[in-house]
Amino acid sequence: MPILEIRRHAERTDRGNEQSALSRAGLEMAKVLSKKAGPFVLVLSSPLPRAKETAQTIAGRLDGIEPGFLPEMGGVIGDRIFGEMRTLADWAEVLREREDARKFATDQLATWTRVAMRVGEKDRVLAVSHGGIIELPAITLAQRLRIPVEGASFGYCEGVAVTYAKGAPTKIEVVRL
């Protein structure tokens, strides 16, 4: 069963600049994780520099860019994803309230499955993306698998590990730093 480990990027130098690199603290965080994560047969990231640098630091390489890890969101979803969210319960509320958020999560889960199916049955994939882009689909999947969703949103380098069998997710676990 392949496992997709999808994590949020490490801290960046300038939150106001989408193209900024990792901060010194972010780079150190990714280096710490590199000692306990993996091995990965495939390492992908979103197109943004902070995601690429995080993936390279954690895994020692970057095999490719996955544009699906940075989908166009816009509007209210974009504002809430990159703005005011505080807990996983907040994200669950957005999913209850908004059809477009549910569609976004479903589309992102399809991207995750497509990526996970690129590797062998017992292989691990590292994917580096962004907070809300991970949290909405993670909550959706947890609800489908009837796993309770609690706690804070994912911090830097945190996310989920999703196990797949026969092309379908069967298990989801939160992975913290």
PDB file of C-alpha atoms in Angstrom:
ATOM      1  CA  MET A   1       0.000   0.000   0.000  1.00  0.00           C
ATOM      2  CA  PRO A   2       1.594   3.291  -1.053  1.00  0.00           C
ATOM      3  CA  ILE A   3       1.743   6.107   1.473  1.00  0.00           C
ATOM      4  CA  LEU A   4       1.506   9.774   0.551  1.00  0.00           C
ATOM      5  CA  GLU A   5       3.020  12.010   3.204  1.00  0.00           C
ATOM      6  CA  ILE A   6       1.857  15.525   2.426  1.00  0.00           C
ATOM      7  CA  ARG A   7       3.349  18.264   4.574  1.00  0.00           C
ATOM      8  CA  ARG A   8       3.145  22.011   4.834  1.00  0.00           C
ATOM      9  CA  HIS A   9       6.304  23.879   3.845  1.00  0.00           C
ATOM     10  CA  ALA A  10       8.719  25.204   6.475  1.00  0.00           C
ATOM     11  CA  GLU A  11       8.767  28.826   7.657  1.00  0.00           C
ATOM     12  CA  ARG A  12       9.698  31.399   5.009  1.00  0.00           C
ATOM     13  CA  THR A  13      11.608  34.652   5.270  1.00  0.00           C
ATOM     14  CA  ASP A  14       8.867  37.024   4.108  1.00  0.00           C
ATOM     15  CA  ARG A  15       5.178  36.167   4.525  1.00  0.00           C
ATOM     16  CA  GLY A  16       4.263  39.033   2.215  1.00  0.00           C
ATOM     17  CA  ASN A  17       6.307  37.643  -0.678  1.00  0.00           C
ATOM     18  CA  GLU A  18       5.002  34.490  -2.362  1.00  0.00           C
ATOM     19  CA  GLN A  19       8.447  33.858  -3.878  1.00  0.00           C
ATOM     20  CA  SER A  20      10.424  34.086  -0.629  1.00  0.00           C
ATOM     21  CA  ALA A  21      12.823  31.345   0.436  1.00  0.00           C
ATOM     22  CA  LEU A  22      12.931  29.545   3.776  1.00  0.00           C
ATOM     23  CA  SER A  23      13.982  31.433   6.864  1.00  0.00           C
ATOM     24  CA  ARG A  24      16.954  30.184   8.881  1.00  0.00           C
ATOM     25  CA  ALA A  25      14.500  28.647  11.385  1.00  0.00           C
ATOM     26  CA  GLY A  26      12.541  27.033   8.550  1.00  0.00           C
ATOM     27  CA  LEU A  27      15.650  25.519   7.054  1.00  0.00           C
ATOM     28  CA  GLU A  28      16.680  24.133  10.446  1.00  0.00           C
ATOM     29  CA  MET A  29      13.183  22.704  10.967  1.00  0.00           C
ATOM     30  CA  ALA A  30      13.354  20.885   7.623  1.00  0.00           C
ATOM     31  CA  LYS A  31      16.863  19.605   8.431  1.00  0.00           C
ATOM     32  CA  VAL A  32      15.623  18.148  11.732  1.00  0.00           C
ATOM     33  CA  LEU A  33      12.767  16.431   9.914  1.00  0.00           C
ATOM     34  CA  SER A  34      15.169  15.032   7.294  1.00  0.00           C
ATOM     35  CA  LYS A  35      16.799  12.919   9.999  1.00  0.00           C
ATOM     36  CA  LYS A  36      13.561  11.154  10.926  1.00  0.00           C
ATOM     37  CA  ALA A  37      11.477  11.177   7.731  1.00  0.00           C
ATOM     38  CA  GLY A  38      11.572   8.901   4.727  1.00  0.00           C
ATOM     39  CA  PRO A  39      12.915   7.204   2.794  1.00  0.00           C
ATOM     40  CA  PHE A  40      10.817   8.404  -0.138  1.00  0.00           C
ATOM     41  CA  VAL A  41      10.806   6.983  -3.662  1.00  0.00           C
ATOM     42  CA  LEU A  42       9.155  10.125  -5.040  1.00  0.00           C
ATOM     43  CA  VAL A  43       9.520  13.716  -3.801  1.00  0.00           C
ATOM     44  CA  LEU A  44       7.222  16.430  -5.170  1.00  0.00           C
ATOM     45  CA  SER A  45       6.259  19.962  -4.218  1.00  0.00           C
ATOM     46  CA  SER A  46       4.098  22.869  -5.199  1.00  0.00           C
ATOM     47  CA  PRO A  47       5.753  25.354  -7.577  1.00  0.00           C
ATOM     48  CA  LEU A  48       6.516  27.929  -4.853  1.00  0.00           C
ATOM     49  CA  PRO A  49      10.141  28.295  -3.687  1.00  0.00           C
ATOM     50  CA  ARG A  50       9.408  27.609  -0.002  1.00  0.00           C
ATOM     51  CA  ALA A  51       7.758  24.272  -0.869  1.00  0.00           C
ATOM     52  CA  LYS A  52      10.535  23.235  -3.247  1.00  0.00           C
ATOM     53  CA  GLU A  53      13.238  24.137  -0.726  1.00  0.00           C
ATOM     54  CA  THR A  54      11.431  22.294   2.071  1.00  0.00           C
ATOM     55  CA  ALA A  55      11.107  19.121  -0.020  1.00  0.00           C
ATOM     56  CA  GLN A  56      14.751  19.264  -1.113  1.00  0.00           C
ATOM     57  CA  THR A  57      15.939  19.746   2.456  1.00  0.00           C
ATOM     58  CA  ILE A  58      13.807  16.986   3.948  1.00  0.00           C
ATOM     59  CA  ALA A  59      14.468  14.365   1.271  1.00  0.00           C
ATOM     60  CA  GLY A  60      17.798  15.514  -0.132  1.00  0.00           C
ATOM     61  CA  ARG A  61      16.266  15.888  -3.582  1.00  0.00           C
ATOM     62  CA  LEU A  62      13.227  17.089  -5.500  1.00  0.00           C
ATOM     63  CA  ASP A  63      11.910  14.813  -8.251  1.00  0.00           C
ATOM     64  CA  GLY A  64       9.342  17.190  -9.661  1.00  0.00           C
ATOM     65  CA  ILE A  65       6.861  20.012  -9.313  1.00  0.00           C
ATOM     66  CA  GLU A  66       3.173  19.180  -8.977  1.00  0.00           C
ATOM     67  CA  PRO A  67       1.050  22.211  -9.962  1.00  0.00           C
ATOM     68  CA  GLY A  68      -1.959  20.458  -8.398  1.00  0.00           C
ATOM     69  CA  PHE A  69      -0.461  21.180  -4.971  1.00  0.00           C
ATOM     70  CA  LEU A  70      -1.036  24.907  -5.616  1.00  0.00           C
ATOM     71  CA  PRO A  71      -4.464  25.072  -7.263  1.00  0.00           C
ATOM     72  CA  GLU A  72      -6.205  28.329  -8.070  1.00  0.00           C
ATOM     73  CA  MET A  73      -8.695  29.032  -5.268  1.00  0.00           C
ATOM     74  CA  GLY A  74      -9.543  32.717  -5.254  1.00  0.00           C
ATOM     75  CA  GLY A  75     -12.532  34.337  -3.606  1.00  0.00           C
ATOM     76  CA  VAL A  76     -13.699  33.557  -0.116  1.00  0.00           C
ATOM     77  CA  ILE A  77     -11.983  30.173   0.011  1.00  0.00           C
ATOM     78  CA  GLY A  78      -8.627  31.747  -0.819  1.00  0.00           C
ATOM     79  CA  ASP A  79      -9.130  34.472   1.768  1.00  0.00           C
ATOM     80  CA  ARG A  80      -9.997  31.976   4.505  1.00  0.00           C
ATOM     81  CA  ILE A  81      -7.329  29.468   3.569  1.00  0.00           C
ATOM     82  CA  PHE A  82      -4.529  31.970   3.675  1.00  0.00           C
ATOM     83  CA  GLY A  83      -5.930  34.220   6.344  1.00  0.00           C
ATOM     84  CA  GLU A  84      -7.936  33.729   9.446  1.00  0.00           C
ATOM     85  CA  MET A  85      -8.068  29.965  10.061  1.00  0.00           C
ATOM     86  CA  ARG A  86      -6.943  28.785  13.488  1.00  0.00           C
ATOM     87  CA  THR A  87      -8.028  25.190  14.177  1.00  0.00           C
ATOM     88  CA  LEU A  88      -9.047  22.089  12.282  1.00  0.00           C
ATOM     89  CA  ALA A  89     -12.565  22.699  13.618  1.00  0.00           C
ATOM     90  CA  ASP A  90     -12.546  26.037  11.736  1.00  0.00           C
ATOM     91  CA  TRP A  91     -11.757  24.167   8.541  1.00  0.00           C
ATOM     92  CA  ALA A  92     -14.526  21.659   9.231  1.00  0.00           C
ATOM     93  CA  GLU A  93     -16.949  24.584   9.579  1.00  0.00           C
ATOM     94  CA  VAL A  94     -15.888  25.953   6.190  1.00  0.00           C
ATOM     95  CA  LEU A  95     -16.568  22.523   4.683  1.00  0.00           C
ATOM     96  CA  ARG A  96     -20.036  22.413   6.267  1.00  0.00           C
ATOM     97  CA  GLU A  97     -20.885  25.915   5.054  1.00  0.00           C
ATOM     98  CA  ARG A  98     -19.491  26.018   1.534  1.00  0.00           C
ATOM     99  CA  GLU A  99     -20.082  23.778  -1.452  1.00  0.00           C
ATOM    100  CA  ASP A 100     -17.075  25.303  -3.232  1.00  0.00           C
ATOM    101  CA  ALA A 101     -14.847  24.300  -0.305  1.00  0.00           C
ATOM    102  CA  ARG A 102     -16.164  20.727  -0.502  1.00  0.00           C
ATOM    103  CA  LYS A 103     -15.501  20.654  -4.254  1.00  0.00           C
ATOM    104  CA  PHE A 104     -11.999  22.029  -3.711  1.00  0.00           C
ATOM    105  CA  ALA A 105     -11.283  19.319  -1.108  1.00  0.00           C
ATOM    106  CA  THR A 106     -12.605  16.566  -3.375  1.00  0.00           C
ATOM    107  CA  ASP A 107     -10.522  17.814  -6.303  1.00  0.00           C
ATOM    108  CA  GLN A 108      -7.410  17.981  -4.120  1.00  0.00           C
ATOM    109  CA  LEU A 109      -8.013  14.424  -2.851  1.00  0.00           C
ATOM    110  CA  ALA A 110      -8.104  13.276  -6.487  1.00  0.00           C
ATOM    111  CA  THR A 111      -4.695  14.930  -6.989  1.00  0.00           C
ATOM    112  CA  TRP A 112      -3.350  13.121  -3.914  1.00  0.00           C
ATOM    113  CA  THR A 113      -4.615   9.767  -5.205  1.00  0.00           C
ATOM    114  CA  ARG A 114      -3.176  10.372  -8.665  1.00  0.00           C
ATOM    115  CA  VAL A 115       0.239  11.134  -7.135  1.00  0.00           C
ATOM    116  CA  ALA A 116       0.134   8.144  -4.759  1.00  0.00           C
ATOM    117  CA  MET A 117      -0.665   5.795  -7.644  1.00  0.00           C
ATOM    118  CA  ARG A 118       2.593   6.754  -9.382  1.00  0.00           C
ATOM    119  CA  VAL A 119       4.598   4.556  -6.997  1.00  0.00           C
ATOM    120  CA  GLY A 120       4.723   0.914  -5.997  1.00  0.00           C
ATOM    121  CA  GLU A 121       2.635  -0.848  -3.416  1.00  0.00           C
ATOM    122  CA  LYS A 122       4.988  -0.363  -0.454  1.00  0.00           C
ATOM    123  CA  ASP A 123       6.530   2.966  -1.441  1.00  0.00           C
ATOM    124  CA  ARG A 124       6.363   6.372   0.250  1.00  0.00           C
ATOM    125  CA  VAL A 125       5.867   9.721  -1.449  1.00  0.00           C
ATOM    126  CA  LEU A 126       6.778  13.068   0.097  1.00  0.00           C
ATOM    127  CA  ALA A 127       4.698  15.972  -1.138  1.00  0.00           C
ATOM    128  CA  VAL A 128       5.135  19.528   0.132  1.00  0.00           C
ATOM    129  CA  SER A 129       2.261  21.958  -0.227  1.00  0.00           C
ATOM    130  CA  HIS A 130       0.546  24.652   1.844  1.00  0.00           C
ATOM    131  CA  GLY A 131      -1.621  24.828   4.990  1.00  0.00           C
ATOM    132  CA  GLY A 132      -5.242  25.087   3.876  1.00  0.00           C
ATOM    133  CA  ILE A 133      -4.526  23.188   0.688  1.00  0.00           C
ATOM    134  CA  ILE A 134      -3.703  20.227   2.929  1.00  0.00           C
ATOM    135  CA  GLU A 135      -6.184  20.828   5.755  1.00  0.00           C
ATOM    136  CA  LEU A 136      -9.442  20.948   3.775  1.00  0.00           C
ATOM    137  CA  PRO A 137      -8.893  17.627   1.975  1.00  0.00           C
ATOM    138  CA  ALA A 138      -7.410  16.035   5.111  1.00  0.00           C
ATOM    139  CA  ILE A 139     -10.539  16.868   7.089  1.00  0.00           C
ATOM    140  CA  THR A 140     -12.755  15.667   4.248  1.00  0.00           C
ATOM    141  CA  LEU A 141     -10.902  12.358   4.106  1.00  0.00           C
ATOM    142  CA  ALA A 142     -10.905  11.963   7.889  1.00  0.00           C
ATOM    143  CA  GLN A 143     -14.666  12.475   7.915  1.00  0.00           C
ATOM    144  CA  ARG A 144     -15.124   9.903   5.137  1.00  0.00           C
ATOM    145  CA  LEU A 145     -13.010   7.406   7.076  1.00  0.00           C
ATOM    146  CA  ARG A 146     -14.839   8.358  10.301  1.00  0.00           C
ATOM    147  CA  ILE A 147     -11.771   9.580  12.130  1.00  0.00           C
ATOM    148  CA  PRO A 148     -12.314  12.452  14.586  1.00  0.00           C
ATOM    149  CA  VAL A 149     -10.795  15.790  13.637  1.00  0.00           C
ATOM    150  CA  GLU A 150      -9.450  17.900  16.476  1.00  0.00           C
ATOM    151  CA  GLY A 151      -6.599  20.209  17.377  1.00  0.00           C
ATOM    152  CA  ALA A 152      -4.683  23.019  15.826  1.00  0.00           C
ATOM    153  CA  SER A 153      -4.131  23.557  12.140  1.00  0.00           C
ATOM    154  CA  PHE A 154      -0.942  22.137  10.704  1.00  0.00           C
ATOM    155  CA  GLY A 155       2.170  24.076  11.614  1.00  0.00           C
ATOM    156  CA  TYR A 156       5.258  24.280   9.473  1.00  0.00           C
ATOM    157  CA  CYS A 157       6.394  20.861   8.184  1.00  0.00           C
ATOM    158  CA  GLU A 158       3.276  19.170   9.564  1.00  0.00           C
ATOM    159  CA  GLY A 159       0.522  17.427   7.630  1.00  0.00           C
ATOM    160  CA  VAL A 160      -0.880  13.972   7.039  1.00  0.00           C
ATOM    161  CA  ALA A 161       0.185  10.534   5.859  1.00  0.00           C
ATOM    162  CA  VAL A 162      -2.443   8.818   3.723  1.00  0.00           C
ATOM    163  CA  THR A 163      -2.291   5.080   3.044  1.00  0.00           C
ATOM    164  CA  TYR A 164      -3.832   3.785  -0.182  1.00  0.00           C
ATOM    165  CA  ALA A 165      -5.026   0.337  -1.234  1.00  0.00           C
ATOM    166  CA  LYS A 166      -6.310  -0.415  -4.729  1.00  0.00           C
ATOM    167  CA  GLY A 167      -6.328   3.272  -5.597  1.00  0.00           C
ATOM    168  CA  ALA A 168      -8.418   4.358  -2.619  1.00  0.00           C
ATOM    169  CA  PRO A 169      -7.380   5.980   0.656  1.00  0.00           C
ATOM    170  CA  THR A 170      -7.790   3.601   3.585  1.00  0.00           C
ATOM    171  CA  LYS A 171      -6.058   5.403   6.445  1.00  0.00           C
ATOM    172  CA  ILE A 172      -5.049   8.930   7.394  1.00  0.00           C
ATOM    173  CA  GLU A 173      -2.711   9.944  10.192  1.00  0.00           C
ATOM    174  CA  VAL A 174      -1.596  13.367  11.317  1.00  0.00           C
ATOM    175  CA  VAL A 175       2.173  13.822  11.076  1.00  0.00           C
ATOM    176  CA  ARG A 176       3.623  16.505  13.300  1.00  0.00           C
ATOM    177  CA  LEU A 177       7.155  17.792  13.462  1.00  0.00           C
TER     178      LEU A 177
END
